[in-house]
mmCIF file of C-alpha atoms in Angstrom:
data_model
loop_
_atom_site.group_PDB
_atom_site.id
_atom_site.type_symbol
_atom_site.label_atom_id
_atom_site.label_comp_id
_atom_site.label_asym_id
_atom_site.label_seq_id
_atom_site.Cartn_x
_atom_site.Cartn_y
_atom_site.Cartn_z
ATOM 1 C CA UNK A 1 -20.315 22.838 -2.131
ATOM 2 C CA UNK A 2 -17.091 21.959 -0.314
ATOM 3 C CA UNK A 3 -14.800 19.073 -1.092
ATOM 4 C CA UNK A 4 -15.898 15.816 0.516
ATOM 5 C CA UNK A 5 -13.716 14.863 3.463
ATOM 6 C CA UNK A 6 -11.380 11.883 3.195
ATOM 7 C CA UNK A 7 -12.467 9.088 5.528
ATOM 8 C CA UNK A 8 -10.060 7.148 7.738
ATOM 9 C CA UNK A 9 -10.796 4.020 9.766
ATOM 10 C CA UNK A 10 -8.695 3.699 12.929
ATOM 11 C CA UNK A 11 -8.492 0.129 14.240
ATOM 12 C CA UNK A 12 -6.893 0.550 17.662
ATOM 13 C CA UNK A 13 -7.792 -0.982 21.046
ATOM 14 C CA UNK A 14 -5.875 1.521 23.198
ATOM 15 C CA UNK A 15 -8.483 4.222 23.758
ATOM 16 C CA UNK A 16 -6.031 7.034 24.497
ATOM 17 C CA UNK A 17 -4.149 6.375 21.255
ATOM 18 C CA UNK A 18 -7.374 6.042 19.246
ATOM 19 C CA UNK A 19 -8.667 9.335 20.686
ATOM 20 C CA UNK A 20 -5.362 11.081 19.974
ATOM 21 C CA UNK A 21 -5.322 9.851 16.383
ATOM 22 C CA UNK A 22 -8.960 10.730 15.820
ATOM 23 C CA UNK A 23 -8.521 14.215 17.321
ATOM 24 C CA UNK A 24 -5.429 15.100 15.298
ATOM 25 C CA UNK A 25 -6.739 13.647 12.049
ATOM 26 C CA UNK A 26 -10.000 15.505 12.601
ATOM 27 C CA UNK A 27 -8.102 18.763 13.082
ATOM 28 C CA UNK A 28 -6.311 18.053 9.788
ATOM 29 C CA UNK A 29 -9.660 17.830 7.991
ATOM 30 C CA UNK A 30 -10.244 14.078 7.924
ATOM 31 C CA UNK A 31 -13.423 12.258 8.899
ATOM 32 C CA UNK A 32 -12.553 9.360 11.230
ATOM 33 C CA UNK A 33 -14.226 6.247 12.565
ATOM 34 C CA UNK A 34 -12.780 4.032 15.329
ATOM 35 C CA UNK A 35 -12.946 0.269 15.881
ATOM 36 C CA UNK A 36 -11.697 -1.062 19.214
ATOM 37 C CA UNK A 37 -11.058 -4.660 18.180
ATOM 38 C CA UNK A 38 -10.202 -6.684 15.095
ATOM 39 C CA UNK A 39 -13.664 -8.102 14.449
ATOM 40 C CA UNK A 40 -15.326 -4.682 14.493
ATOM 41 C CA UNK A 41 -12.489 -3.244 12.394
ATOM 42 C CA UNK A 42 -12.863 -5.883 9.698
ATOM 43 C CA UNK A 43 -16.632 -5.503 9.626
ATOM 44 C CA UNK A 44 -16.407 -1.736 9.252
ATOM 45 C CA UNK A 45 -13.656 -1.910 6.636
ATOM 46 C CA UNK A 46 -15.759 -4.203 4.457
ATOM 47 C CA UNK A 47 -19.164 -2.609 5.001
ATOM 48 C CA UNK A 48 -18.260 1.053 4.574
ATOM 49 C CA UNK A 49 -16.055 3.121 2.272
ATOM 50 C CA UNK A 50 -12.785 4.529 3.604
ATOM 51 C CA UNK A 51 -9.832 6.216 1.920
ATOM 52 C CA UNK A 52 -7.287 4.679 4.344
ATOM 53 C CA UNK A 53 -7.261 2.175 7.199
ATOM 54 C CA UNK A 54 -4.854 2.663 10.121
ATOM 55 C CA UNK A 55 -4.495 -0.846 11.514
ATOM 56 C CA UNK A 56 -2.800 -1.879 14.749
ATOM 57 C CA UNK A 57 -1.305 -5.386 14.927
ATOM 58 C CA UNK A 58 -1.932 -6.215 18.581
ATOM 59 C CA UNK A 59 -5.735 -6.313 18.732
ATOM 60 C CA UNK A 60 -8.289 -8.344 20.711
ATOM 61 C CA UNK A 61 -10.485 -10.954 18.958
ATOM 62 C CA UNK A 62 -8.624 -10.714 15.624
ATOM 63 C CA UNK A 63 -5.046 -9.512 15.294
ATOM 64 C CA UNK A 64 -4.056 -7.006 12.650
ATOM 65 C CA UNK A 65 -2.667 -9.616 10.272
ATOM 66 C CA UNK A 66 -5.987 -11.485 10.270
ATOM 67 C CA UNK A 67 -7.889 -8.243 9.758
ATOM 68 C CA UNK A 68 -5.603 -7.335 6.857
ATOM 69 C CA UNK A 69 -6.096 -10.770 5.318
ATOM 70 C CA UNK A 70 -9.861 -10.350 5.569
ATOM 71 C CA UNK A 71 -9.771 -6.865 4.052
ATOM 72 C CA UNK A 72 -7.682 -8.050 1.114
ATOM 73 C CA UNK A 73 -10.216 -10.726 0.188
ATOM 74 C CA UNK A 74 -12.633 -7.990 -0.871
ATOM 75 C CA UNK A 75 -10.972 -4.570 -0.834
ATOM 76 C CA UNK A 76 -7.861 -2.774 -2.078
ATOM 77 C CA UNK A 77 -8.239 0.170 0.319
ATOM 78 C CA UNK A 78 -4.787 1.468 1.364
ATOM 79 C CA UNK A 79 -3.788 0.026 4.751
ATOM 80 C CA UNK A 80 -1.109 1.492 7.020
ATOM 81 C CA UNK A 81 -0.019 -0.889 9.768
ATOM 82 C CA UNK A 82 0.436 0.930 13.097
ATOM 83 C CA UNK A 83 2.280 -1.177 15.633
ATOM 84 C CA UNK A 84 4.441 -1.128 18.737
ATOM 85 C CA UNK A 85 6.501 -3.935 17.282
ATOM 86 C CA UNK A 86 9.791 -2.882 15.722
ATOM 87 C CA UNK A 87 10.609 -6.369 14.491
ATOM 88 C CA UNK A 88 11.464 -6.327 10.787
ATOM 89 C CA UNK A 89 9.710 -9.700 10.372
ATOM 90 C CA UNK A 90 6.407 -8.108 11.366
ATOM 91 C CA UNK A 91 6.894 -5.295 8.869
ATOM 92 C CA UNK A 92 7.722 -7.721 6.071
ATOM 93 C CA UNK A 93 4.798 -9.988 6.995
ATOM 94 C CA UNK A 94 2.417 -7.046 6.872
ATOM 95 C CA UNK A 95 3.707 -5.973 3.459
ATOM 96 C CA UNK A 96 3.583 -9.515 2.119
ATOM 97 C CA UNK A 97 -0.040 -9.792 3.236
ATOM 98 C CA UNK A 98 -0.988 -6.648 1.342
ATOM 99 C CA UNK A 99 -0.283 -3.689 3.637
ATOM 100 C CA UNK A 100 0.658 -0.521 1.789
ATOM 101 C CA UNK A 101 2.772 1.051 4.507
ATOM 102 C CA UNK A 102 3.720 0.775 8.171
ATOM 103 C CA UNK A 103 4.622 3.063 11.035
ATOM 104 C CA UNK A 104 6.094 2.003 14.377
ATOM 105 C CA UNK A 105 5.055 3.269 17.809
ATOM 106 C CA UNK A 106 6.086 5.571 19.294
ATOM 107 C CA UNK A 107 5.702 7.854 16.286
ATOM 108 C CA UNK A 108 5.266 11.577 15.918
ATOM 109 C CA UNK A 109 1.936 12.929 14.739
ATOM 110 C CA UNK A 110 3.874 14.788 12.071
ATOM 111 C CA UNK A 111 5.237 11.543 10.626
ATOM 112 C CA UNK A 112 1.828 9.868 10.717
ATOM 113 C CA UNK A 113 0.204 12.813 8.949
ATOM 114 C CA UNK A 114 2.934 12.789 6.324
ATOM 115 C CA UNK A 115 2.358 9.107 5.601
ATOM 116 C CA UNK A 116 -1.419 9.406 5.524
ATOM 117 C CA UNK A 117 -1.285 12.373 3.151
ATOM 118 C CA UNK A 118 1.385 10.708 1.017
ATOM 119 C CA UNK A 119 -0.742 7.584 0.574
ATOM 120 C CA UNK A 120 -3.806 9.614 -0.371
ATOM 121 C CA UNK A 121 -1.799 11.874 -2.687
ATOM 122 C CA UNK A 122 -0.004 9.101 -4.513
ATOM 123 C CA UNK A 123 -3.266 7.174 -4.978
ATOM 124 C CA UNK A 124 -4.814 10.176 -6.700
ATOM 125 C CA UNK A 125 -1.684 10.960 -8.720
ATOM 126 C CA UNK A 126 -0.970 7.457 -9.991
ATOM 127 C CA UNK A 127 -4.620 6.695 -10.730
ATOM 128 C CA UNK A 128 -4.983 9.995 -12.565
ATOM 129 C CA UNK A 129 -1.841 9.408 -14.603
ATOM 130 C CA UNK A 130 -2.953 5.900 -15.504
ATOM 131 C CA UNK A 131 -6.384 7.086 -16.580
ATOM 132 C CA UNK A 132 -4.848 9.708 -18.823
ATOM 133 C CA UNK A 133 -2.219 7.447 -20.358
ATOM 134 C CA UNK A 134 -4.436 4.637 -21.615
ATOM 135 C CA UNK A 135 -1.296 2.531 -21.911
ATOM 136 C CA UNK A 136 -0.862 -1.168 -22.493
ATOM 137 C CA UNK A 137 1.657 -3.187 -20.499
ATOM 138 C CA UNK A 138 2.758 -5.198 -23.527
ATOM 139 C CA UNK A 139 3.380 -8.934 -23.822
ATOM 140 C CA UNK A 140 0.663 -11.022 -22.186
ATOM 141 C CA UNK A 141 -0.138 -8.200 -19.742
ATOM 142 C CA UNK A 142 -2.816 -5.591 -20.269
ATOM 143 C CA UNK A 143 -3.610 -2.690 -17.954
ATOM 144 C CA UNK A 144 -7.182 -1.487 -18.238
ATOM 145 C CA UNK A 145 -6.890 2.096 -17.030
ATOM 146 C CA UNK A 146 -10.645 2.559 -17.054
ATOM 147 C CA UNK A 147 -11.351 0.082 -14.262
ATOM 148 C CA UNK A 148 -7.790 -0.181 -12.852
ATOM 149 C CA UNK A 149 -7.640 -3.884 -13.625
ATOM 150 C CA UNK A 150 -4.638 -5.878 -14.857
ATOM 151 C CA UNK A 151 -5.086 -8.878 -17.132
ATOM 152 C CA UNK A 152 -2.689 -11.623 -18.119
ATOM 153 C CA UNK A 153 -3.616 -13.475 -21.295
ATOM 154 C CA UNK A 154 -7.135 -12.134 -20.845
ATOM 155 C CA UNK A 155 -7.535 -13.322 -17.261
ATOM 156 C CA UNK A 156 -7.820 -10.757 -14.445
ATOM 157 C CA UNK A 157 -5.031 -10.601 -11.853
ATOM 158 C CA UNK A 158 -5.935 -9.463 -8.358
ATOM 159 C CA UNK A 159 -3.434 -6.823 -7.258
ATOM 160 C CA UNK A 160 -3.404 -4.600 -4.223
ATOM 161 C CA UNK A 161 -3.599 -0.894 -4.907
ATOM 162 C CA UNK A 162 0.108 -0.478 -4.180
ATOM 163 C CA UNK A 163 1.045 -3.337 -6.526
ATOM 164 C CA UNK A 164 -1.137 -1.851 -9.247
ATOM 165 C CA UNK A 165 0.454 1.562 -8.791
ATOM 166 C CA UNK A 166 3.993 0.186 -8.878
ATOM 167 C CA UNK A 167 3.279 -1.835 -12.020
ATOM 168 C CA UNK A 168 1.575 1.120 -13.687
ATOM 169 C CA UNK A 169 4.419 3.469 -12.838
ATOM 170 C CA UNK A 170 7.159 1.141 -14.120
ATOM 171 C CA UNK A 171 5.197 0.188 -17.247
ATOM 172 C CA UNK A 172 4.625 3.865 -18.052
ATOM 173 C CA UNK A 173 8.425 4.339 -18.080
ATOM 174 C CA UNK A 174 9.542 1.260 -20.040
ATOM 175 C CA UNK A 175 13.216 0.250 -19.844
ATOM 176 C CA UNK A 176 14.015 3.102 -17.468
ATOM 177 C CA UNK A 177 15.793 1.972 -14.312
ATOM 178 C CA UNK A 178 14.577 3.350 -10.984
ATOM 179 C CA UNK A 179 16.426 2.911 -7.711
ATOM 180 C CA UNK A 180 14.505 1.854 -4.627
ATOM 181 C CA UNK A 181 14.841 5.402 -3.304
ATOM 182 C CA UNK A 182 13.434 6.731 -6.601
ATOM 183 C CA UNK A 183 10.446 4.404 -6.278
ATOM 184 C CA UNK A 184 9.854 5.402 -2.653
ATOM 185 C CA UNK A 185 9.653 9.006 -3.820
ATOM 186 C CA UNK A 186 7.643 8.430 -7.005
ATOM 187 C CA UNK A 187 5.237 5.640 -6.014
ATOM 188 C CA UNK A 188 5.158 5.759 -2.207
ATOM 189 C CA UNK A 189 5.359 9.560 -2.476
ATOM 190 C CA UNK A 190 7.827 10.149 0.340
ATOM 191 C CA UNK A 191 11.581 10.073 0.671
ATOM 192 C CA UNK A 192 13.933 7.498 2.112
ATOM 193 C CA UNK A 193 13.470 6.901 5.848
ATOM 194 C CA UNK A 194 15.599 4.254 7.568
ATOM 195 C CA UNK A 195 14.955 0.795 6.123
ATOM 196 C CA UNK A 196 11.810 1.848 4.222
ATOM 197 C CA UNK A 197 13.383 0.821 0.921
ATOM 198 C CA UNK A 198 12.864 -2.822 1.920
ATOM 199 C CA UNK A 199 9.211 -2.080 1.279
ATOM 200 C CA UNK A 200 10.010 -1.776 -2.427
ATOM 201 C CA UNK A 201 11.751 -5.165 -2.537
ATOM 202 C CA UNK A 202 8.813 -6.910 -0.862
ATOM 203 C CA UNK A 203 6.271 -5.274 -3.164
ATOM 204 C CA UNK A 204 8.288 -6.158 -6.267
ATOM 205 C CA UNK A 205 8.547 -9.767 -5.080
ATOM 206 C CA UNK A 206 4.797 -10.014 -4.476
ATOM 207 C CA UNK A 207 4.054 -8.411 -7.830
ATOM 208 C CA UNK A 208 6.355 -10.817 -9.655
ATOM 209 C CA UNK A 209 4.609 -13.771 -8.007
ATOM 210 C CA UNK A 210 1.342 -12.573 -9.524
ATOM 211 C CA UNK A 211 2.327 -11.440 -13.035
ATOM 212 C CA UNK A 212 5.331 -13.556 -13.987
ATOM 213 C CA UNK A 213 5.275 -17.102 -15.373
ATOM 214 C CA UNK A 214 8.487 -17.757 -13.442
ATOM 215 C CA UNK A 215 9.091 -15.185 -10.671
ATOM 216 C CA UNK A 216 12.689 -16.393 -10.362
ATOM 217 C CA UNK A 217 13.311 -15.493 -14.030
ATOM 218 C CA UNK A 218 11.041 -12.479 -14.570
ATOM 219 C CA UNK A 219 9.986 -11.245 -17.976
ATOM 220 C CA UNK A 220 8.389 -7.927 -17.030
ATOM 221 C CA UNK A 221 9.942 -6.395 -13.924
ATOM 222 C CA UNK A 222 13.701 -6.851 -14.041
ATOM 223 C CA UNK A 223 16.537 -5.984 -11.691
ATOM 224 C CA UNK A 224 19.570 -3.971 -12.734
ATOM 225 C CA UNK A 225 21.966 -5.247 -10.094
ATOM 226 C CA UNK A 226 23.278 -2.537 -7.844
ATOM 227 C CA UNK A 227 20.977 0.069 -9.404
ATOM 228 C CA UNK A 228 17.287 -0.774 -9.193
ATOM 229 C CA UNK A 229 14.244 -2.078 -11.093
ATOM 230 C CA UNK A 230 12.815 -1.507 -14.547
ATOM 231 C CA UNK A 231 9.955 -2.669 -16.786
ATOM 232 C CA UNK A 232 11.282 -4.578 -19.784
ATOM 233 C CA UNK A 233 9.795 -4.261 -23.267
ATOM 234 C CA UNK A 234 11.993 -7.002 -24.738
#
C-alpha cells in the first residue's frame, strides 16, 4: 500500500487563487479541500483532519483572525496565514493568535511549496525526536513525549504545535544558545528570509506567557543579549 497523502485545507474566497493552489498542491502529491468563506473554513478545520491549513485573512462571513481563533480553541493543526496584506502588524497578530507561519501575496508557488513542506517536515522531525528522547523539561515543567503535552506543577498547559516544538527543541539542548536564524532553520525548518526572524521573537514571547511565573523575568527560556535564546537548567 502507498503512503497516505497529506491533507491540506485551503480557506480562500478568490476562486482563481483557490483553484491555482489546489491544482499545484495536487500535482505535488497533496490531497486538498477548499472553503470559500471563513465559516465553512472553520467548520471544516474542526470537523475533519488536516495536516496543514492555508488561511487567508480577508474572508467573507468570518475573517482569518476569527477563523484562527476558533481553530485554536480545539486544534493545534499547523496554520499558514496567506494574505495580501504586507503590514507587519497583521503578521504579528496572526502569530500571536497561534499561526505557525505566514506568506504574503503575491508569492511564488515555489515559496509556498517550500513553506508547506517545511512545516510538515519539521512537525514530523521534532515530534519524532521528542518521542525518542523521553526527556523532562526540569523545574516545575514536564514534557510528556508520549502525548505531546506540557505540564507545569502537574497542570496541563495548552500550547500550539509550534510553541511545543520550540520548547521541546530548546529543552533538548539545555544551556545552548541558539540565534534566531538558527531557530528558523532548526525549528521552522527553513532559512532566514527577510524579517522572518521576528516570528521567533513572537513565539518566544507567547511561550513565556504560558510557561513562566513572571514572563518579564523568565526562568526557563532566557535571552543572551545580542546572541539568541537558550533553555536554562539553573
